[in-house]
């Protein structure tokens, strides 16, 4: 059976986002792009194109700080400046904002329990929503399923990729692809939320990781389709099956 997969890509828009949008358009794949405010000011037109082609844009802070070390005022500033841009980009694109999603850089929101709580309340006050992806079975994801910052269930580790002209680019890509090939088929069934990165130095390599996911029987679903999925039926344990 195909593995339902929601692709989420962080740190957008990069100078390669248009090329990546074209690649996804040809494969009929729609994803969630978590955008940085500073990158949105550089390349708003890529974000506008993504919206018009049916993708979802999320907030990934202004310039990617560690939120565990930020004051609450600075955290709010990071979120609000990026939100203001995202709002404007939706308006210009003529696409209504149907989802308000957020992902912390490095998923580093925690700090103390109080800080984590205060950040969650800050996101709630701004109308951010939990992912609502009930079909994910990965236990780490499940533990954080109610968080208003969207976690992932599988990391492509494409952030380890080297610049395409670096001497170790090819063996590094090989390692990333081999890991996917080894690990992904062993994963429990259920929706997979894959995280990758819109980094400008991974020319061509980014596409190779997506193609490998397809080779491994991943079926990419849109956020809307992913949210409509129900958890796979669990076989009752022997004890539960007793009368
Ligand atoms: Zn990031």
PDB file of C-alpha atoms and ligand atoms in Angstrom:
ATOM      1  CA  UNK A   1       0.000   0.000   0.000  1.00  0.00           C
ATOM      2  CA  UNK A   2       1.168   3.515  -0.750  1.00  0.00           C
ATOM      3  CA  UNK A   3       2.420   5.586   2.155  1.00  0.00           C
ATOM      4  CA  UNK A   4       0.376   8.796   2.406  1.00  0.00           C
ATOM      5  CA  UNK A   5       2.809  11.654   2.790  1.00  0.00           C
ATOM      6  CA  UNK A   6       2.442  15.353   3.474  1.00  0.00           C
ATOM      7  CA  UNK A   7       5.525  17.264   2.422  1.00  0.00           C
ATOM      8  CA  UNK A   8       6.452  20.339   4.456  1.00  0.00           C
ATOM      9  CA  UNK A   9       9.366  22.507   3.376  1.00  0.00           C
ATOM     10  CA  UNK A  10      11.000  25.059   5.675  1.00  0.00           C
ATOM     11  CA  UNK A  11      12.967  28.298   5.233  1.00  0.00           C
ATOM     12  CA  UNK A  12      11.269  29.432   2.012  1.00  0.00           C
ATOM     13  CA  UNK A  13      11.279  31.254  -0.313  1.00  0.00           C
ATOM     14  CA  UNK A  14      14.760  30.536  -1.620  1.00  0.00           C
ATOM     15  CA  UNK A  15      15.970  31.632  -5.065  1.00  0.00           C
ATOM     16  CA  UNK A  16      15.186  28.047  -6.163  1.00  0.00           C
ATOM     17  CA  UNK A  17      11.567  28.045  -5.015  1.00  0.00           C
ATOM     18  CA  UNK A  18      10.188  28.793  -8.500  1.00  0.00           C
ATOM     19  CA  UNK A  19      12.145  25.912  -9.988  1.00  0.00           C
ATOM     20  CA  UNK A  20      10.892  23.657  -7.188  1.00  0.00           C
ATOM     21  CA  UNK A  21       7.314  24.811  -7.709  1.00  0.00           C
ATOM     22  CA  UNK A  22       7.619  23.891 -11.362  1.00  0.00           C
ATOM     23  CA  UNK A  23       8.951  20.438 -10.436  1.00  0.00           C
ATOM     24  CA  UNK A  24       6.043  19.878  -8.024  1.00  0.00           C
ATOM     25  CA  UNK A  25       3.512  21.190 -10.562  1.00  0.00           C
ATOM     26  CA  UNK A  26       4.641  18.586 -13.055  1.00  0.00           C
ATOM     27  CA  UNK A  27       4.186  15.885 -10.444  1.00  0.00           C
ATOM     28  CA  UNK A  28       0.850  17.361  -9.296  1.00  0.00           C
ATOM     29  CA  UNK A  29       2.054  17.666  -5.680  1.00  0.00           C
ATOM     30  CA  UNK A  30       0.863  20.382  -3.303  1.00  0.00           C
ATOM     31  CA  UNK A  31       2.687  21.002  -0.057  1.00  0.00           C
ATOM     32  CA  UNK A  32       3.122  23.334   2.935  1.00  0.00           C
ATOM     33  CA  UNK A  33       5.948  25.883   2.709  1.00  0.00           C
ATOM     34  CA  UNK A  34       7.002  27.370   6.058  1.00  0.00           C
ATOM     35  CA  UNK A  35       8.342  30.803   5.149  1.00  0.00           C
ATOM     36  CA  UNK A  36      10.783  33.184   6.788  1.00  0.00           C
ATOM     37  CA  UNK A  37       9.788  36.852   6.815  1.00  0.00           C
ATOM     38  CA  UNK A  38      13.205  38.008   5.627  1.00  0.00           C
ATOM     39  CA  UNK A  39      13.044  35.645   2.639  1.00  0.00           C
ATOM     40  CA  UNK A  40       9.483  36.750   1.851  1.00  0.00           C
ATOM     41  CA  UNK A  41      10.616  40.372   1.521  1.00  0.00           C
ATOM     42  CA  UNK A  42      13.275  39.216  -0.974  1.00  0.00           C
ATOM     43  CA  UNK A  43      11.064  36.953  -3.076  1.00  0.00           C
ATOM     44  CA  UNK A  44       7.360  37.646  -2.502  1.00  0.00           C
ATOM     45  CA  UNK A  45       6.542  36.649  -6.084  1.00  0.00           C
ATOM     46  CA  UNK A  46       7.571  33.013  -5.428  1.00  0.00           C
ATOM     47  CA  UNK A  47       5.216  32.870  -2.448  1.00  0.00           C
ATOM     48  CA  UNK A  48       2.408  34.417  -4.485  1.00  0.00           C
ATOM     49  CA  UNK A  49       2.952  31.838  -7.220  1.00  0.00           C
ATOM     50  CA  UNK A  50       2.856  29.020  -4.647  1.00  0.00           C
ATOM     51  CA  UNK A  51      -0.507  30.205  -3.344  1.00  0.00           C
ATOM     52  CA  UNK A  52      -1.953  30.478  -6.833  1.00  0.00           C
ATOM     53  CA  UNK A  53      -0.791  26.928  -7.554  1.00  0.00           C
ATOM     54  CA  UNK A  54      -2.631  25.529  -4.536  1.00  0.00           C
ATOM     55  CA  UNK A  55       0.125  25.341  -1.918  1.00  0.00           C
ATOM     56  CA  UNK A  56      -0.176  26.436   1.705  1.00  0.00           C
ATOM     57  CA  UNK A  57       2.137  29.020   3.243  1.00  0.00           C
ATOM     58  CA  UNK A  58       3.037  28.911   6.934  1.00  0.00           C
ATOM     59  CA  UNK A  59       4.908  31.224   9.301  1.00  0.00           C
ATOM     60  CA  UNK A  60       8.466  30.148  10.229  1.00  0.00           C
ATOM     61  CA  UNK A  61       9.513  33.376  12.067  1.00  0.00           C
ATOM     62  CA  UNK A  62      11.244  36.433  10.636  1.00  0.00           C
ATOM     63  CA  UNK A  63      14.907  35.414  10.606  1.00  0.00           C
ATOM     64  CA  UNK A  64      15.082  31.969  12.178  1.00  0.00           C
ATOM     65  CA  UNK A  65      16.187  32.571  15.788  1.00  0.00           C
ATOM     66  CA  UNK A  66      16.152  30.071  18.628  1.00  0.00           C
ATOM     67  CA  UNK A  67      12.845  30.906  20.322  1.00  0.00           C
ATOM     68  CA  UNK A  68      13.942  29.323  23.596  1.00  0.00           C
ATOM     69  CA  UNK A  69      16.363  32.230  24.035  1.00  0.00           C
ATOM     70  CA  UNK A  70      13.994  35.029  22.932  1.00  0.00           C
ATOM     71  CA  UNK A  71      12.014  37.305  25.229  1.00  0.00           C
ATOM     72  CA  UNK A  72       8.273  37.018  24.682  1.00  0.00           C
ATOM     73  CA  UNK A  73       8.252  40.516  23.177  1.00  0.00           C
ATOM     74  CA  UNK A  74      10.900  39.519  20.633  1.00  0.00           C
ATOM     75  CA  UNK A  75       9.070  36.253  19.901  1.00  0.00           C
ATOM     76  CA  UNK A  76       5.869  38.186  19.225  1.00  0.00           C
ATOM     77  CA  UNK A  77       7.755  40.550  16.924  1.00  0.00           C
ATOM     78  CA  UNK A  78       9.197  37.604  14.953  1.00  0.00           C
ATOM     79  CA  UNK A  79       5.754  36.081  14.502  1.00  0.00           C
ATOM     80  CA  UNK A  80       3.790  39.288  13.861  1.00  0.00           C
ATOM     81  CA  UNK A  81       6.093  40.823  11.256  1.00  0.00           C
ATOM     82  CA  UNK A  82       6.018  37.599   9.258  1.00  0.00           C
ATOM     83  CA  UNK A  83       2.232  37.328   9.670  1.00  0.00           C
ATOM     84  CA  UNK A  84       1.736  40.836   8.321  1.00  0.00           C
ATOM     85  CA  UNK A  85       3.699  39.897   5.207  1.00  0.00           C
ATOM     86  CA  UNK A  86       1.841  36.617   4.762  1.00  0.00           C
ATOM     87  CA  UNK A  87      -1.481  38.455   5.006  1.00  0.00           C
ATOM     88  CA  UNK A  88      -0.414  40.915   2.352  1.00  0.00           C
ATOM     89  CA  UNK A  89       0.868  38.155   0.074  1.00  0.00           C
ATOM     90  CA  UNK A  90      -2.475  36.328   0.283  1.00  0.00           C
ATOM     91  CA  UNK A  91      -4.262  39.556  -0.591  1.00  0.00           C
ATOM     92  CA  UNK A  92      -2.036  40.216  -3.590  1.00  0.00           C
ATOM     93  CA  UNK A  93      -2.352  36.595  -4.738  1.00  0.00           C
ATOM     94  CA  UNK A  94      -6.133  36.820  -4.419  1.00  0.00           C
ATOM     95  CA  UNK A  95      -6.130  33.562  -2.441  1.00  0.00           C
ATOM     96  CA  UNK A  96      -8.045  33.480   0.857  1.00  0.00           C
ATOM     97  CA  UNK A  97      -6.091  32.382   3.916  1.00  0.00           C
ATOM     98  CA  UNK A  98      -7.668  29.069   4.871  1.00  0.00           C
ATOM     99  CA  UNK A  99      -5.006  27.797   7.271  1.00  0.00           C
ATOM    100  CA  UNK A 100      -2.922  29.670   9.821  1.00  0.00           C
ATOM    101  CA  UNK A 101       0.063  27.463  10.560  1.00  0.00           C
ATOM    102  CA  UNK A 102       3.349  27.992  12.325  1.00  0.00           C
ATOM    103  CA  UNK A 103       6.568  26.069  12.808  1.00  0.00           C
ATOM    104  CA  UNK A 104       9.354  27.154  15.146  1.00  0.00           C
ATOM    105  CA  UNK A 105      12.861  27.238  13.681  1.00  0.00           C
ATOM    106  CA  UNK A 106      14.664  24.086  14.802  1.00  0.00           C
ATOM    107  CA  UNK A 107      11.377  23.211  16.583  1.00  0.00           C
ATOM    108  CA  UNK A 108      13.111  24.911  19.460  1.00  0.00           C
ATOM    109  CA  UNK A 109      10.182  26.458  21.297  1.00  0.00           C
ATOM    110  CA  UNK A 110      10.486  24.750  24.599  1.00  0.00           C
ATOM    111  CA  UNK A 111      12.978  26.318  26.969  1.00  0.00           C
ATOM    112  CA  UNK A 112      11.250  26.053  30.326  1.00  0.00           C
ATOM    113  CA  UNK A 113       7.758  24.597  30.562  1.00  0.00           C
ATOM    114  CA  UNK A 114       6.478  28.112  31.337  1.00  0.00           C
ATOM    115  CA  UNK A 115       8.165  29.597  28.264  1.00  0.00           C
ATOM    116  CA  UNK A 116       6.750  26.821  26.098  1.00  0.00           C
ATOM    117  CA  UNK A 117       3.292  27.459  27.521  1.00  0.00           C
ATOM    118  CA  UNK A 118       3.565  31.224  27.034  1.00  0.00           C
ATOM    119  CA  UNK A 119       4.571  30.715  23.381  1.00  0.00           C
ATOM    120  CA  UNK A 120       1.684  28.326  22.804  1.00  0.00           C
ATOM    121  CA  UNK A 121      -0.688  30.932  24.271  1.00  0.00           C
ATOM    122  CA  UNK A 122       0.856  33.586  22.052  1.00  0.00           C
ATOM    123  CA  UNK A 123       0.157  31.416  18.992  1.00  0.00           C
ATOM    124  CA  UNK A 124      -3.391  30.663  20.159  1.00  0.00           C
ATOM    125  CA  UNK A 125      -4.131  34.379  20.670  1.00  0.00           C
ATOM    126  CA  UNK A 126      -3.119  34.978  17.053  1.00  0.00           C
ATOM    127  CA  UNK A 127      -5.420  32.297  15.684  1.00  0.00           C
ATOM    128  CA  UNK A 128      -2.796  29.698  14.824  1.00  0.00           C
ATOM    129  CA  UNK A 129      -4.145  26.173  14.698  1.00  0.00           C
ATOM    130  CA  UNK A 130      -2.811  22.695  15.433  1.00  0.00           C
ATOM    131  CA  UNK A 131      -2.045  20.537  12.409  1.00  0.00           C
ATOM    132  CA  UNK A 132      -5.143  18.384  12.897  1.00  0.00           C
ATOM    133  CA  UNK A 133      -3.355  15.446  11.274  1.00  0.00           C
ATOM    134  CA  UNK A 134      -5.015  12.541  13.062  1.00  0.00           C
ATOM    135  CA  UNK A 135      -3.667   9.851  10.784  1.00  0.00           C
ATOM    136  CA  UNK A 136      -0.034  10.266  11.847  1.00  0.00           C
ATOM    137  CA  UNK A 137       1.007   7.307  13.992  1.00  0.00           C
ATOM    138  CA  UNK A 138       4.600   8.338  14.765  1.00  0.00           C
ATOM    139  CA  UNK A 139       4.758   8.536  18.594  1.00  0.00           C
ATOM    140  CA  UNK A 140       6.933  11.673  18.729  1.00  0.00           C
ATOM    141  CA  UNK A 141       4.513  13.478  16.478  1.00  0.00           C
ATOM    142  CA  UNK A 142       1.528  12.211  18.446  1.00  0.00           C
ATOM    143  CA  UNK A 143       2.934  13.532  21.726  1.00  0.00           C
ATOM    144  CA  UNK A 144       3.031  17.010  20.208  1.00  0.00           C
ATOM    145  CA  UNK A 145      -0.036  16.744  18.000  1.00  0.00           C
ATOM    146  CA  UNK A 146      -1.920  19.425  19.939  1.00  0.00           C
ATOM    147  CA  UNK A 147       0.930  21.948  19.792  1.00  0.00           C
ATOM    148  CA  UNK A 148       0.234  25.021  17.706  1.00  0.00           C
ATOM    149  CA  UNK A 149       3.675  24.673  16.179  1.00  0.00           C
ATOM    150  CA  UNK A 150       3.592  21.932  13.566  1.00  0.00           C
ATOM    151  CA  UNK A 151       6.025  19.129  14.181  1.00  0.00           C
ATOM    152  CA  UNK A 152       7.053  16.507  11.615  1.00  0.00           C
ATOM    153  CA  UNK A 153       7.192  12.713  11.740  1.00  0.00           C
ATOM    154  CA  UNK A 154      10.186  12.204   9.431  1.00  0.00           C
ATOM    155  CA  UNK A 155      13.165  14.436   8.711  1.00  0.00           C
ATOM    156  CA  UNK A 156      14.682  14.108   5.232  1.00  0.00           C
ATOM    157  CA  UNK A 157      17.965  15.350   6.729  1.00  0.00           C
ATOM    158  CA  UNK A 158      18.429  17.314   3.527  1.00  0.00           C
ATOM    159  CA  UNK A 159      19.975  20.014   5.723  1.00  0.00           C
ATOM    160  CA  UNK A 160      23.103  17.811   5.730  1.00  0.00           C
ATOM    161  CA  UNK A 161      23.416  18.131   1.931  1.00  0.00           C
ATOM    162  CA  UNK A 162      26.436  19.999   0.659  1.00  0.00           C
ATOM    163  CA  UNK A 163      26.626  22.681  -1.974  1.00  0.00           C
ATOM    164  CA  UNK A 164      26.349  21.013  -5.395  1.00  0.00           C
ATOM    165  CA  UNK A 165      29.900  22.056  -6.337  1.00  0.00           C
ATOM    166  CA  UNK A 166      31.444  20.851  -3.038  1.00  0.00           C
ATOM    167  CA  UNK A 167      33.776  17.840  -3.405  1.00  0.00           C
ATOM    168  CA  UNK A 168      31.673  15.764  -1.006  1.00  0.00           C
ATOM    169  CA  UNK A 169      28.298  16.710  -2.523  1.00  0.00           C
ATOM    170  CA  UNK A 170      27.762  13.386  -4.314  1.00  0.00           C
ATOM    171  CA  UNK A 171      28.640  11.055  -1.389  1.00  0.00           C
ATOM    172  CA  UNK A 172      26.541  13.203   0.973  1.00  0.00           C
ATOM    173  CA  UNK A 173      23.521  12.971  -1.322  1.00  0.00           C
ATOM    174  CA  UNK A 174      24.152   9.250  -1.610  1.00  0.00           C
ATOM    175  CA  UNK A 175      24.107   8.948   2.186  1.00  0.00           C
ATOM    176  CA  UNK A 176      20.852  10.905   2.492  1.00  0.00           C
ATOM    177  CA  UNK A 177      19.163   8.782  -0.201  1.00  0.00           C
ATOM    178  CA  UNK A 178      20.440   5.506   1.257  1.00  0.00           C
ATOM    179  CA  UNK A 179      19.136   6.446   4.687  1.00  0.00           C
ATOM    180  CA  UNK A 180      15.675   7.145   3.227  1.00  0.00           C
ATOM    181  CA  UNK A 181      15.717   3.854   1.375  1.00  0.00           C
ATOM    182  CA  UNK A 182      16.745   1.964   4.501  1.00  0.00           C
ATOM    183  CA  UNK A 183      14.482   3.671   7.030  1.00  0.00           C
ATOM    184  CA  UNK A 184      11.280   4.680   5.326  1.00  0.00           C
ATOM    185  CA  UNK A 185       9.971   1.199   4.449  1.00  0.00           C
ATOM    186  CA  UNK A 186      10.496   0.183   8.098  1.00  0.00           C
ATOM    187  CA  UNK A 187       8.353   3.006   9.457  1.00  0.00           C
ATOM    188  CA  UNK A 188       4.903   2.264  10.905  1.00  0.00           C
ATOM    189  CA  UNK A 189       1.987   2.774   8.571  1.00  0.00           C
ATOM    190  CA  UNK A 190       0.001   5.957   8.894  1.00  0.00           C
ATOM    191  CA  UNK A 191       0.376   9.425   7.471  1.00  0.00           C
ATOM    192  CA  UNK A 192       3.956  10.668   7.266  1.00  0.00           C
ATOM    193  CA  UNK A 193       4.706  14.381   7.725  1.00  0.00           C
ATOM    194  CA  UNK A 194       8.047  14.845   6.025  1.00  0.00           C
ATOM    195  CA  UNK A 195      10.212  17.912   6.612  1.00  0.00           C
ATOM    196  CA  UNK A 196      12.717  19.206   4.095  1.00  0.00           C
ATOM    197  CA  UNK A 197      14.306  22.573   3.396  1.00  0.00           C
ATOM    198  CA  UNK A 198      14.169  25.140   0.607  1.00  0.00           C
ATOM    199  CA  UNK A 199      17.911  25.763   0.710  1.00  0.00           C
ATOM    200  CA  UNK A 200      19.561  27.516  -2.196  1.00  0.00           C
ATOM    201  CA  UNK A 201      22.714  25.387  -2.297  1.00  0.00           C
ATOM    202  CA  UNK A 202      20.955  22.040  -2.894  1.00  0.00           C
ATOM    203  CA  UNK A 203      20.334  22.552  -6.612  1.00  0.00           C
ATOM    204  CA  UNK A 204      19.008  19.326  -8.126  1.00  0.00           C
ATOM    205  CA  UNK A 205      19.640  17.381  -4.928  1.00  0.00           C
ATOM    206  CA  UNK A 206      16.314  18.529  -3.491  1.00  0.00           C
ATOM    207  CA  UNK A 207      14.490  17.044  -6.470  1.00  0.00           C
ATOM    208  CA  UNK A 208      16.456  13.799  -6.054  1.00  0.00           C
ATOM    209  CA  UNK A 209      15.173  13.377  -2.477  1.00  0.00           C
ATOM    210  CA  UNK A 210      11.561  13.914  -3.589  1.00  0.00           C
ATOM    211  CA  UNK A 211      11.953  11.415  -6.433  1.00  0.00           C
ATOM    212  CA  UNK A 212      13.386   8.886  -3.982  1.00  0.00           C
ATOM    213  CA  UNK A 213      10.295   9.286  -1.783  1.00  0.00           C
ATOM    214  CA  UNK A 214       8.149   8.507  -4.824  1.00  0.00           C
ATOM    215  CA  UNK A 215      10.306   5.453  -5.566  1.00  0.00           C
ATOM    216  CA  UNK A 216       9.686   4.342  -1.994  1.00  0.00           C
ATOM    217  CA  UNK A 217       5.931   4.343  -2.649  1.00  0.00           C
ATOM    218  CA  UNK A 218       5.093   7.629  -0.990  1.00  0.00           C
ATOM    219  CA  UNK A 219       1.853   9.122  -2.234  1.00  0.00           C
ATOM    220  CA  UNK A 220       1.888  12.859  -1.677  1.00  0.00           C
ATOM    221  CA  UNK A 221      -1.356  14.312  -0.376  1.00  0.00           C
ATOM    222  CA  UNK A 222      -2.385  17.930   0.075  1.00  0.00           C
ATOM    223  CA  UNK A 223      -2.936  19.323   3.568  1.00  0.00           C
ATOM    224  CA  UNK A 224      -6.680  19.148   3.029  1.00  0.00           C
ATOM    225  CA  UNK A 225      -6.481  15.483   2.025  1.00  0.00           C
ATOM    226  CA  UNK A 226      -4.088  14.720   4.886  1.00  0.00           C
ATOM    227  CA  UNK A 227      -6.451  16.232   7.444  1.00  0.00           C
ATOM    228  CA  UNK A 228      -9.329  14.115   6.149  1.00  0.00           C
ATOM    229  CA  UNK A 229      -7.419  10.851   6.721  1.00  0.00           C
ATOM    230  CA  UNK A 230      -8.318   8.737   9.732  1.00  0.00           C
ATOM    231  CA  UNK A 231      -5.786   6.750  11.773  1.00  0.00           C
ATOM    232  CA  UNK A 232      -5.167   3.220  10.424  1.00  0.00           C
ATOM    233  CA  UNK A 233      -7.190   0.571  12.229  1.00  0.00           C
ATOM    234  CA  UNK A 234      -5.162  -0.980  15.034  1.00  0.00           C
ATOM    235  CA  UNK A 235      -5.314  -4.722  15.508  1.00  0.00           C
ATOM    236  CA  UNK A 236      -6.510  -5.333  19.095  1.00  0.00           C
ATOM    237  CA  UNK A 237      -3.921  -6.977  21.292  1.00  0.00           C
ATOM    238  CA  UNK A 238      -4.575 -10.512  22.543  1.00  0.00           C
ATOM    239  CA  UNK A 239      -5.576  -9.185  25.970  1.00  0.00           C
ATOM    240  CA  UNK A 240      -7.983  -6.631  24.517  1.00  0.00           C
ATOM    241  CA  UNK A 241      -9.565  -9.324  22.376  1.00  0.00           C
ATOM    242  CA  UNK A 242     -10.497 -11.444  25.435  1.00  0.00           C
ATOM    243  CA  UNK A 243     -14.203 -11.474  26.294  1.00  0.00           C
TER     244      UNK A 243
HETATM  245 ZN1  LIG B   1      13.958  26.404   9.481  1.00  0.00          ZN
END
